[in-house]
Tab-separated table of C-alpha atoms and ligand atoms in Angstrom:
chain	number	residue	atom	x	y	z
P	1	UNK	CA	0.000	0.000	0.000
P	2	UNK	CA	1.653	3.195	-1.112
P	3	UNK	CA	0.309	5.858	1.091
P	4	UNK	CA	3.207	8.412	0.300
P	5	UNK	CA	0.786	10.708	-1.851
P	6	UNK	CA	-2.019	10.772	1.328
P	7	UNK	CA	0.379	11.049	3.782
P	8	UNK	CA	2.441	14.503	2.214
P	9	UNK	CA	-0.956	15.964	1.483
P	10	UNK	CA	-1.265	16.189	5.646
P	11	UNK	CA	1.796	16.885	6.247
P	12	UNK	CA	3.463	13.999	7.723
P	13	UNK	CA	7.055	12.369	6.778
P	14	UNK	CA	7.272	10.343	4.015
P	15	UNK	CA	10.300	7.826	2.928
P	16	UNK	CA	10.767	9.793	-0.181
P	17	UNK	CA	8.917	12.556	-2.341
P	18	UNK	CA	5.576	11.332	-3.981
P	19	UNK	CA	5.405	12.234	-7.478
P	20	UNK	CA	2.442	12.853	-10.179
P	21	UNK	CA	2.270	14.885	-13.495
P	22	UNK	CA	-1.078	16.557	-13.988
P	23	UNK	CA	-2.341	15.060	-17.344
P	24	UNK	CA	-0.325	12.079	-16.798
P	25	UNK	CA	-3.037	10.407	-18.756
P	26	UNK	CA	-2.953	11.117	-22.527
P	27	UNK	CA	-1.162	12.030	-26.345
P	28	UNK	CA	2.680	11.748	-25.049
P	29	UNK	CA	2.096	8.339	-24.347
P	30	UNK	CA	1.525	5.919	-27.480
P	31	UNK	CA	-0.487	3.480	-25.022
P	32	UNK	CA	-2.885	6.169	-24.861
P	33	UNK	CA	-3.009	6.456	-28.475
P	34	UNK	CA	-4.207	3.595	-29.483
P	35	UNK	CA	-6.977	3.702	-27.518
P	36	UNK	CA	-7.776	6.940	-28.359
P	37	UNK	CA	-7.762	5.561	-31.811
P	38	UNK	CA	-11.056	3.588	-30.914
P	39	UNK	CA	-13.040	6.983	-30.219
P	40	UNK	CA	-13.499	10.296	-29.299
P	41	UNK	CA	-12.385	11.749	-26.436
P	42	UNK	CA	-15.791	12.114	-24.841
P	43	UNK	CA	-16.838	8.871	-25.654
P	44	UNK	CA	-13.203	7.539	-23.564
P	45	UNK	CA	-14.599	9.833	-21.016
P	46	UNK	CA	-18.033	7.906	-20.906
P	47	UNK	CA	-16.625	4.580	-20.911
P	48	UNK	CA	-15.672	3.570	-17.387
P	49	UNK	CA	-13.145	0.103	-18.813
P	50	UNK	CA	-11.491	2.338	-21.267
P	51	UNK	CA	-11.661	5.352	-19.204
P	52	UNK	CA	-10.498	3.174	-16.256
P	53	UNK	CA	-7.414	1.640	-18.468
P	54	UNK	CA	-5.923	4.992	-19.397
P	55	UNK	CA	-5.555	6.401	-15.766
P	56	UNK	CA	-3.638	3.320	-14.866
P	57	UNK	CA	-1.028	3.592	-18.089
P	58	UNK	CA	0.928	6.262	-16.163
P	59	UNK	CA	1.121	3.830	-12.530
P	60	UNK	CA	2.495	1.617	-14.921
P	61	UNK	CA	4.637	3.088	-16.831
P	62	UNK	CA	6.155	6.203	-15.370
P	63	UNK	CA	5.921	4.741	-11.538
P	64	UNK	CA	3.865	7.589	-9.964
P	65	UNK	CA	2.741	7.658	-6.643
P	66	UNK	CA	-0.796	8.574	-7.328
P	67	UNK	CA	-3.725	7.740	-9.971
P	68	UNK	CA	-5.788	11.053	-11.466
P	69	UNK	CA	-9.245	9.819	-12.538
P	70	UNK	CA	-9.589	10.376	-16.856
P	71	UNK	CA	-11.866	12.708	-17.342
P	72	UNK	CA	-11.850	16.610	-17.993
P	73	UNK	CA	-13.153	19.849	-15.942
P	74	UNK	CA	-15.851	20.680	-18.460
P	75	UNK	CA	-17.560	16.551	-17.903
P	76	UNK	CA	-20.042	17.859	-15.573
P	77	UNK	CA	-21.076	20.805	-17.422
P	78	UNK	CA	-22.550	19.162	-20.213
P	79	UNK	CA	-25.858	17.563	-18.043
P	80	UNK	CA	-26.045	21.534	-16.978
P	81	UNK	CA	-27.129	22.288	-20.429
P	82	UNK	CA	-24.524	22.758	-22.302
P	83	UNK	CA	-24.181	21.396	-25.366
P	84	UNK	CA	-19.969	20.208	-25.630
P	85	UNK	CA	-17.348	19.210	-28.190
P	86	UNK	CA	-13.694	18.817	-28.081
P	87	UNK	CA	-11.864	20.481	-31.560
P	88	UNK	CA	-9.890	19.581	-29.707
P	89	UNK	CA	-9.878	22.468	-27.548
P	90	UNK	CA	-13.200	22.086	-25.957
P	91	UNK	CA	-15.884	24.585	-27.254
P	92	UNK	CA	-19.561	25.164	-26.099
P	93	UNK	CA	-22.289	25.952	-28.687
P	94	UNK	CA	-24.176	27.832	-26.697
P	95	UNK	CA	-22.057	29.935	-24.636
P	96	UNK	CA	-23.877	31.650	-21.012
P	97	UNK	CA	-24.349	35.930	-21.399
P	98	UNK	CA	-27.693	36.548	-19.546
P	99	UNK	CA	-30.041	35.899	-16.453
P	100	UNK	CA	-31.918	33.622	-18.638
P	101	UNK	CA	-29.097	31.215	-19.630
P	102	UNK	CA	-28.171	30.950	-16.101
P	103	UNK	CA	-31.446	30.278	-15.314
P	104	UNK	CA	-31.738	27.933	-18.014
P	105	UNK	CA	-29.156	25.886	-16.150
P	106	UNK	CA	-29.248	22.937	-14.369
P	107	UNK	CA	-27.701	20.928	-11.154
P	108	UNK	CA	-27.078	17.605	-12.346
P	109	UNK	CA	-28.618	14.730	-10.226
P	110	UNK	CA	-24.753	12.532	-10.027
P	111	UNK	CA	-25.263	8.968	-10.581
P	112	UNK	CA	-28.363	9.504	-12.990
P	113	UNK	CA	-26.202	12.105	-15.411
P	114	UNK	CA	-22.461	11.573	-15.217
P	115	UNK	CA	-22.988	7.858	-13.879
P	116	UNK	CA	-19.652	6.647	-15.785
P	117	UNK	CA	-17.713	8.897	-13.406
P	118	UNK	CA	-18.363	7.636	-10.455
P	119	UNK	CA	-18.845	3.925	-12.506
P	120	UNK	CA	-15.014	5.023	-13.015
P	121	UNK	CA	-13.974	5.570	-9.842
P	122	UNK	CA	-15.425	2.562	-8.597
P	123	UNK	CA	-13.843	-0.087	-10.952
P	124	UNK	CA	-10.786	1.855	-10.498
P	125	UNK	CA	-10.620	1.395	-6.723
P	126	UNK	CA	-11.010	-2.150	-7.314
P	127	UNK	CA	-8.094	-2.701	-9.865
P	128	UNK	CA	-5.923	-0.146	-8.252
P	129	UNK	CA	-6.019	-2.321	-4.847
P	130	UNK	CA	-4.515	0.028	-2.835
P	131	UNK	CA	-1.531	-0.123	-5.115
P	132	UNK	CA	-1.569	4.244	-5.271
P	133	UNK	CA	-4.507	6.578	-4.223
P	134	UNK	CA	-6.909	7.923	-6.570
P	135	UNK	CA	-7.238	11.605	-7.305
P	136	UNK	CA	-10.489	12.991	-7.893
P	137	UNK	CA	-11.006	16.499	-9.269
P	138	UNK	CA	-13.175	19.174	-11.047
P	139	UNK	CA	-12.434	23.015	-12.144
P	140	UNK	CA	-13.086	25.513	-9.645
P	141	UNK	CA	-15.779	27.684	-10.438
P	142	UNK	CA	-14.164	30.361	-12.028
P	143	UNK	CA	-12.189	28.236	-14.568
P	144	UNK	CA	-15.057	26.509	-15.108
P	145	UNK	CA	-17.231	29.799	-15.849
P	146	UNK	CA	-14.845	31.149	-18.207
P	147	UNK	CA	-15.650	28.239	-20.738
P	148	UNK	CA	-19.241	28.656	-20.287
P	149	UNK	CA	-19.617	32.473	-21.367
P	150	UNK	CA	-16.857	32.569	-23.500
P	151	UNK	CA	-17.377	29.301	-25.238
P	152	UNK	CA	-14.437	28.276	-25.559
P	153	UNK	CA	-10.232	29.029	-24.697
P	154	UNK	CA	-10.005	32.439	-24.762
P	155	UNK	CA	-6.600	35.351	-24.505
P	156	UNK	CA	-8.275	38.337	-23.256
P	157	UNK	CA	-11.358	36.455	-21.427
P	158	UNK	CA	-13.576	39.377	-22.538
P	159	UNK	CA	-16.927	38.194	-22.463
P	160	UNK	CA	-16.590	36.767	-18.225
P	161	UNK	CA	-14.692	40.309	-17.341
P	162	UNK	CA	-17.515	41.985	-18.749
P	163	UNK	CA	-19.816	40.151	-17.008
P	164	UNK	CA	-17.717	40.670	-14.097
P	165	UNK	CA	-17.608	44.112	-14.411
P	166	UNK	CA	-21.477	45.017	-16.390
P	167	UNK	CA	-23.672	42.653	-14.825
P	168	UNK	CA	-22.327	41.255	-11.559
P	169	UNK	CA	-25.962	39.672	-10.924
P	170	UNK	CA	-25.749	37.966	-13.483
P	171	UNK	CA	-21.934	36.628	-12.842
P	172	UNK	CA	-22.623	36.053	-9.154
P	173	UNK	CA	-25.399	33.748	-9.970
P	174	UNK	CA	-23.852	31.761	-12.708
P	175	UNK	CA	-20.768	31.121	-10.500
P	176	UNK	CA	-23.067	30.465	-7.237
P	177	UNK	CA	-24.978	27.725	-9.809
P	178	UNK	CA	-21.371	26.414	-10.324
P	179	UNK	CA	-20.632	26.384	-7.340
P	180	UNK	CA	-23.634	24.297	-5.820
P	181	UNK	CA	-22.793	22.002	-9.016
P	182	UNK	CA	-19.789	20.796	-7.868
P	183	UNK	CA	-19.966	20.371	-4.155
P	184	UNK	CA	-22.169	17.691	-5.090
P	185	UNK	CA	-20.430	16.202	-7.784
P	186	UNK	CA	-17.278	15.993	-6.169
P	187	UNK	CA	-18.932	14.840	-2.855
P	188	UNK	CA	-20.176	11.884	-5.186
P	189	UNK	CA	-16.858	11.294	-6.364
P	190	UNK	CA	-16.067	10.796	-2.587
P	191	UNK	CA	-18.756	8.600	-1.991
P	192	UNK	CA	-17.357	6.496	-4.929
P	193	UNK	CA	-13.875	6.312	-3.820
P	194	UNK	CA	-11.586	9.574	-4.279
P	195	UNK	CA	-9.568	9.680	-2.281
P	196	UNK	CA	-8.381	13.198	-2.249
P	197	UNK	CA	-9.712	16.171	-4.565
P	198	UNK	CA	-7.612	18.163	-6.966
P	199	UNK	CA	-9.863	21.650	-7.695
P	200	UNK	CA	-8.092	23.387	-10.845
P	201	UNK	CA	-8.201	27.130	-11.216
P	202	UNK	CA	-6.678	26.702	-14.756
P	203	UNK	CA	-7.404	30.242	-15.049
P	204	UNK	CA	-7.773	31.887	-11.511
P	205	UNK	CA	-4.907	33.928	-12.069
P	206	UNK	CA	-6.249	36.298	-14.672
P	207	UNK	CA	-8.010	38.534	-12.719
P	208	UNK	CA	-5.866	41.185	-10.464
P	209	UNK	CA	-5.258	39.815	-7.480
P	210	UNK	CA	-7.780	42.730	-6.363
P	211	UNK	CA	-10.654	40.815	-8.060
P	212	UNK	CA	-9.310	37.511	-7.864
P	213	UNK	CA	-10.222	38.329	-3.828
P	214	UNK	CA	-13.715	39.652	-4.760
P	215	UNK	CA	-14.917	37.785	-7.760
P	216	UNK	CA	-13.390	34.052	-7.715
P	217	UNK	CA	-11.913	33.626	-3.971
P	218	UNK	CA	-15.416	33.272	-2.348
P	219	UNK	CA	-16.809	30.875	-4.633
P	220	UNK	CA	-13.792	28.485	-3.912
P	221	UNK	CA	-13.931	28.725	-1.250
P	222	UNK	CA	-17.474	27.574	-0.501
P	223	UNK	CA	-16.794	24.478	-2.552
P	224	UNK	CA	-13.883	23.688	-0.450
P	225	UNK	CA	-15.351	24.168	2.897
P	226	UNK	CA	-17.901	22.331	1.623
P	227	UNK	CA	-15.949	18.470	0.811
P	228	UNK	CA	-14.902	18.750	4.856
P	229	UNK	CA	-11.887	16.923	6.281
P	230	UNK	CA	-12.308	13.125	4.685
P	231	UNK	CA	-10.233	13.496	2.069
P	232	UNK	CA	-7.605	16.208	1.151
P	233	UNK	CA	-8.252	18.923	-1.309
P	234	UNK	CA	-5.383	20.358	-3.386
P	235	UNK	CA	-5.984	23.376	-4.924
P	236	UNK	CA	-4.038	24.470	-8.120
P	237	UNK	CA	-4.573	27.983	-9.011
P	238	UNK	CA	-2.259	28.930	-12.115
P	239	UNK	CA	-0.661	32.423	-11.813
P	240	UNK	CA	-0.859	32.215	-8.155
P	241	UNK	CA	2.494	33.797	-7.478
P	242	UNK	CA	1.565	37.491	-6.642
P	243	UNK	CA	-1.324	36.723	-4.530
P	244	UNK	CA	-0.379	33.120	-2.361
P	245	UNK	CA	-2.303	34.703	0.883
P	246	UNK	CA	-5.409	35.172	-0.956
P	247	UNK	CA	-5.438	32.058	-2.402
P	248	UNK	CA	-4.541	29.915	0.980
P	249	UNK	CA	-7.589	31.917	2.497
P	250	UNK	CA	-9.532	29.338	0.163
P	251	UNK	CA	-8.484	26.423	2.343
P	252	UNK	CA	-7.610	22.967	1.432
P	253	UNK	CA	-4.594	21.121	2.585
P	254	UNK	CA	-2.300	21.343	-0.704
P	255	UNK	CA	-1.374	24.486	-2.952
P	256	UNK	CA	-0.422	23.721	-6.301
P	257	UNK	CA	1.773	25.741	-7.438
P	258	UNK	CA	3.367	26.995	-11.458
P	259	UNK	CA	7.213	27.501	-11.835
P	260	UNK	CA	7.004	31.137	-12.128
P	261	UNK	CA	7.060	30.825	-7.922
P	262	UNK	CA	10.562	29.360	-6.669
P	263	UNK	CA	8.741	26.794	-4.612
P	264	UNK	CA	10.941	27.511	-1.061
P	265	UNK	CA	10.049	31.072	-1.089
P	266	UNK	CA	6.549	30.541	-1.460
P	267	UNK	CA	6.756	27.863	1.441
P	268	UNK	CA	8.263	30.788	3.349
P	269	UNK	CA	5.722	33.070	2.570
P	270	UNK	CA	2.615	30.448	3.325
P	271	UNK	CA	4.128	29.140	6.619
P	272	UNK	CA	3.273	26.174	8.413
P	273	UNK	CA	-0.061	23.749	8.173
P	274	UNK	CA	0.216	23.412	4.746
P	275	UNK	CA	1.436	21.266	1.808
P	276	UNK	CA	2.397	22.241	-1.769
P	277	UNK	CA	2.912	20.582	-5.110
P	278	UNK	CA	5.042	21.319	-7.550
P	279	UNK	CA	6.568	22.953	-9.670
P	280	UNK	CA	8.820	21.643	-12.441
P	281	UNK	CA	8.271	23.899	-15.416
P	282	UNK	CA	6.887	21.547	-18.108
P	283	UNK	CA	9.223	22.314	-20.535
P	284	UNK	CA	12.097	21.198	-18.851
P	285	UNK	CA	10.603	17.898	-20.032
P	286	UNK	CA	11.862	18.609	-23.499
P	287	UNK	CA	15.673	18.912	-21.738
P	288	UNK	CA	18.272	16.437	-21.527
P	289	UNK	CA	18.238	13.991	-18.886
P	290	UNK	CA	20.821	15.576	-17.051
P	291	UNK	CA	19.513	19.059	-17.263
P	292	UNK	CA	15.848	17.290	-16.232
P	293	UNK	CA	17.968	15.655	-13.220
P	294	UNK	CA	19.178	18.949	-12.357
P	295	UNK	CA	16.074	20.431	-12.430
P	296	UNK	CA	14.695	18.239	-10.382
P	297	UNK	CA	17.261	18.638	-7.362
P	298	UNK	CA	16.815	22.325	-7.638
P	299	UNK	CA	13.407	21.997	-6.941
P	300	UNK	CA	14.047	19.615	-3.964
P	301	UNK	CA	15.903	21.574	-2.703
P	302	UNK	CA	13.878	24.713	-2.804
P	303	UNK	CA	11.785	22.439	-0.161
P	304	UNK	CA	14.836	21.653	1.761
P	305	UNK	CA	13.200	18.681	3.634
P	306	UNK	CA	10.248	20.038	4.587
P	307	UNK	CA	7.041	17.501	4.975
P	308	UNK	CA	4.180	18.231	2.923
P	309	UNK	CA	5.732	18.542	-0.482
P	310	UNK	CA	4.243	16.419	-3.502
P	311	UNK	CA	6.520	16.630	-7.030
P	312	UNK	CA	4.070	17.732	-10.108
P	313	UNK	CA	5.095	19.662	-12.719
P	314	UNK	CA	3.677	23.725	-12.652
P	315	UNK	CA	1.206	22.716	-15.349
P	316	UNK	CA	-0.050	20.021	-17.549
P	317	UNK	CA	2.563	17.388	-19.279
P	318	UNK	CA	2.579	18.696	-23.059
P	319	UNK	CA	1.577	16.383	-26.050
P	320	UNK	CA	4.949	16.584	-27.550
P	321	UNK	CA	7.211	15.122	-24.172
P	322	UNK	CA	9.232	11.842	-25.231
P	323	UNK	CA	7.266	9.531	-22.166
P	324	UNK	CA	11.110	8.271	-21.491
P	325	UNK	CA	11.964	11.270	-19.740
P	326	UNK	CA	8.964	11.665	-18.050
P	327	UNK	CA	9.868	8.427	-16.691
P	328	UNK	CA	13.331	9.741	-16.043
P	329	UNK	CA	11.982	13.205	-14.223
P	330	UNK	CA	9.907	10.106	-11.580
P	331	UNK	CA	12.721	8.129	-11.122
P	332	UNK	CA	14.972	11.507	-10.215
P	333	UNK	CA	12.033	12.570	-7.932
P	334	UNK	CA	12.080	9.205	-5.799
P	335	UNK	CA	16.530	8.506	-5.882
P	336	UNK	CA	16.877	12.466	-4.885
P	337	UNK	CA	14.737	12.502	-1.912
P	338	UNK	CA	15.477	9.067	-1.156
P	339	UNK	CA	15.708	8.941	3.095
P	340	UNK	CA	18.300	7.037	4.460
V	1	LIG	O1	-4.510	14.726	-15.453
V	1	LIG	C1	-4.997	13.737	-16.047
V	1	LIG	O2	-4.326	12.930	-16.680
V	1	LIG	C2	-6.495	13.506	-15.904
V	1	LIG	C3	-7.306	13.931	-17.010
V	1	LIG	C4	-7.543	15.412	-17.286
V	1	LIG	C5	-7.842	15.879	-18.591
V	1	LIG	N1	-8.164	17.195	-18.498
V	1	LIG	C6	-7.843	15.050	-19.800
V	1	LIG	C7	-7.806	15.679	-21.126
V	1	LIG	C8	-7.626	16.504	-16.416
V	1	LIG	C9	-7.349	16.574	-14.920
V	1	LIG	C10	-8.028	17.621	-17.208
V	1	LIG	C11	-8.272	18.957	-16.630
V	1	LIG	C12	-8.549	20.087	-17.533
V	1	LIG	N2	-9.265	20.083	-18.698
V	1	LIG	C13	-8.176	21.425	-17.261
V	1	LIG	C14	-7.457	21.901	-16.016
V	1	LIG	C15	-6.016	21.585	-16.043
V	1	LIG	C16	-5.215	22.276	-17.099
V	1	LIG	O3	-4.604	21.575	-17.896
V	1	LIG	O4	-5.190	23.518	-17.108
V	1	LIG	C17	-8.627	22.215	-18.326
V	1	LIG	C18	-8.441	23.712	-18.467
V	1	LIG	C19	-9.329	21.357	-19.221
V	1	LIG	C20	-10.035	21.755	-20.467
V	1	LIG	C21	-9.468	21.075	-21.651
V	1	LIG	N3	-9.628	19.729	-21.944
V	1	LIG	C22	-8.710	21.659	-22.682
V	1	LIG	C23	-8.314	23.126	-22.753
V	1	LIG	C24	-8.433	20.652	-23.607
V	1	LIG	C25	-7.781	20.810	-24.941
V	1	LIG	C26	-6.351	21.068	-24.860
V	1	LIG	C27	-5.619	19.767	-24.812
V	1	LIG	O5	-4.761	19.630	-23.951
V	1	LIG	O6	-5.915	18.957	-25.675
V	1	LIG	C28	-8.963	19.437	-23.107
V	1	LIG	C29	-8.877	18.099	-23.718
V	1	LIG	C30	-8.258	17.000	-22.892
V	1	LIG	N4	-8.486	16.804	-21.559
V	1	LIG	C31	-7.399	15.965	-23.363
V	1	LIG	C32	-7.112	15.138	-22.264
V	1	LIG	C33	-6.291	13.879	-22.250
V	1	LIG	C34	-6.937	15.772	-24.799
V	1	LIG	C35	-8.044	15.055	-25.513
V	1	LIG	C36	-7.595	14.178	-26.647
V	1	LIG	O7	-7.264	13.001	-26.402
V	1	LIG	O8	-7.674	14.672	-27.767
């Protein structure tokens, strides 16, 4: 039983480092490939065997310390009303501008509308037998509300600022509709078997750190307080650097953190009682392996021993990394922090 993931999330001494890569599941690796040959990617999504198989490619083959449930932020949104494709960025048809779309909205009821989720979870508790912890996750409600009124990935994020900014009734009770959406999907993912909670603010670091305390913090916040103390709730918020108080005030018991923070002066500045992952800019993947193994130690040693540090890169693996030194950049993780 490798508890090394569960036990850094609260804190406590581990044996060595435990080490994931957000989007550990998908186009790097050619296992993935093929069977994404078979189908779409929402269709992989809504098949629990397949969807099952491909989070368990990366235990297997790059040696992580924890499993991250297949699936993607914008799942849940789709029983909400929104219609949803993947090209392959995902896009909505009919994006959310007024009181009447939000209205239009609804909660999903879990196990009747995104039943191959927790179906998921479930079979992958089974054949995962302990062997790592499973991660849930969903996008916090910001993230998630910037793909719903713009439509799709956006530079400026025009269309949510000025809904921000124009009509604030209208924001407030899209993102409050969000909110109550995922308290109760993630609490079913709990109730299937997660066994901790990753909440990604993809995009929570657009706003000035002025707004991010006024229109995104709050909303997090509730969903957070919300899962309780069962499990442990990391919470990634990319472009987090300038504004690490405001975003610990959301709670959970992990910050994830980007490389554009050096990881041991953002410990410094969060203090004690709580953990962060991190924060291996992506890129390095595309280094050699001694440049990746270098990279790795400097981020170790950013930490300098303290407990409650997971190794994750500061963002998503890209398509393009060779999977050998992803495996390299795991096996560096665990010999570096190796205790004697
Ligand atoms: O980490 C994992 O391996 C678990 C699976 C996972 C996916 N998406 C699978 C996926 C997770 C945790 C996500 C989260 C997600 N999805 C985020 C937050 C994290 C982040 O990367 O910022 C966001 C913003 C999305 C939305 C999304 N989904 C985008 C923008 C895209 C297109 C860009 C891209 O990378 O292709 C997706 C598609 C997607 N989600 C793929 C995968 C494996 C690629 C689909 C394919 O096979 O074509």
């Amino acid at each position: 039983m490798n508890t090394r993931f569960l036990d850094a999330c609260r804190g406590l001494p581990v044996d060595r480092t435990p080490v994931w890569l957000m989007r550990q599941a998908g186009r790097y690796l050619p296992q993935y490939m093929k069977v994404r040959e078979k189908c779409t990617f929402l269709q992989l999504c809504k098949t629990p065997e397949l969807a099952a198989e491909v989070t368990i490619q990366p235990i297997d083959i790059l040696g992580v310390d924890a499993a991250i449930l297949f699936s993607d932020i914008l799942t849940p949104v789709e029983p909400m009303g929104l219609k949803l494709d993947f090209v392959p960025g995902p896009v909505f048809e009919n994006p959310v501008r007024s009181m009447a779309d939000v209205a239009a909205l609804r909660i999903p009821e879990m196990e009747e509308d995104v039943p191959y989720v927790l179906e998921t979870i479930r079979i992958l508790r089974r054949e995962l037998a302990g062997r790592v912890p499973l991660i849930g996750f969903g996008g916090a409600p910001f993230t998630l509300a910037c793909y719903m009124v713009e439509g799709k990935g956006s530079k400026d994020f025009a269309a949510i600022k000025k809904m921000m900014y124009c009509a604030p009734e209208v924001y407030a009770a899209l993102m409050d509709k969000i909110a109550d959406m995922l308290i109760a999907y993630l609490k079913a993912q709990i109730t299937a078997g997660a066994q901790a909670i990753q909440v990604f603010d993809t995009w929570g670091g657009i706003p000035s750190p002025s707004d991010y305390e006024k229109y995104v913090l709050p909303y997090t916040t509730r969903v957070i307080a919300a899962l309780g103390t069962e499990v442990p709730v990391i919470h990634f918020v990319k472009g987090a650097g300038t504004m690490l108080r405001s975003v610990r005030k959301a709670g959970g018991d992990v910050l994830g953190l980007d490389w554009h923070v050096n990881l041991g002066a953002a410990r410094d500045e969060l203090g004690p009682g709580i953990a962060v992952q991190g924060n291996l800019d992506p890129t390095v993947l595309f280094g050699t392996k001694p440049l990746i193994e270098a990279e790795v130690k400097r981020v170790l040693d950013e930490n300098a021993g303290r407990p409650g540090h997971i190794f994750n890169l500061g963002h998503g693996i890209l398509p393009t990394v060779p999977p050998e030194n992803a495996i390299h950049m795991v096996e560096c993780v665990h010999r570096l922090s190796q205790q004697s």
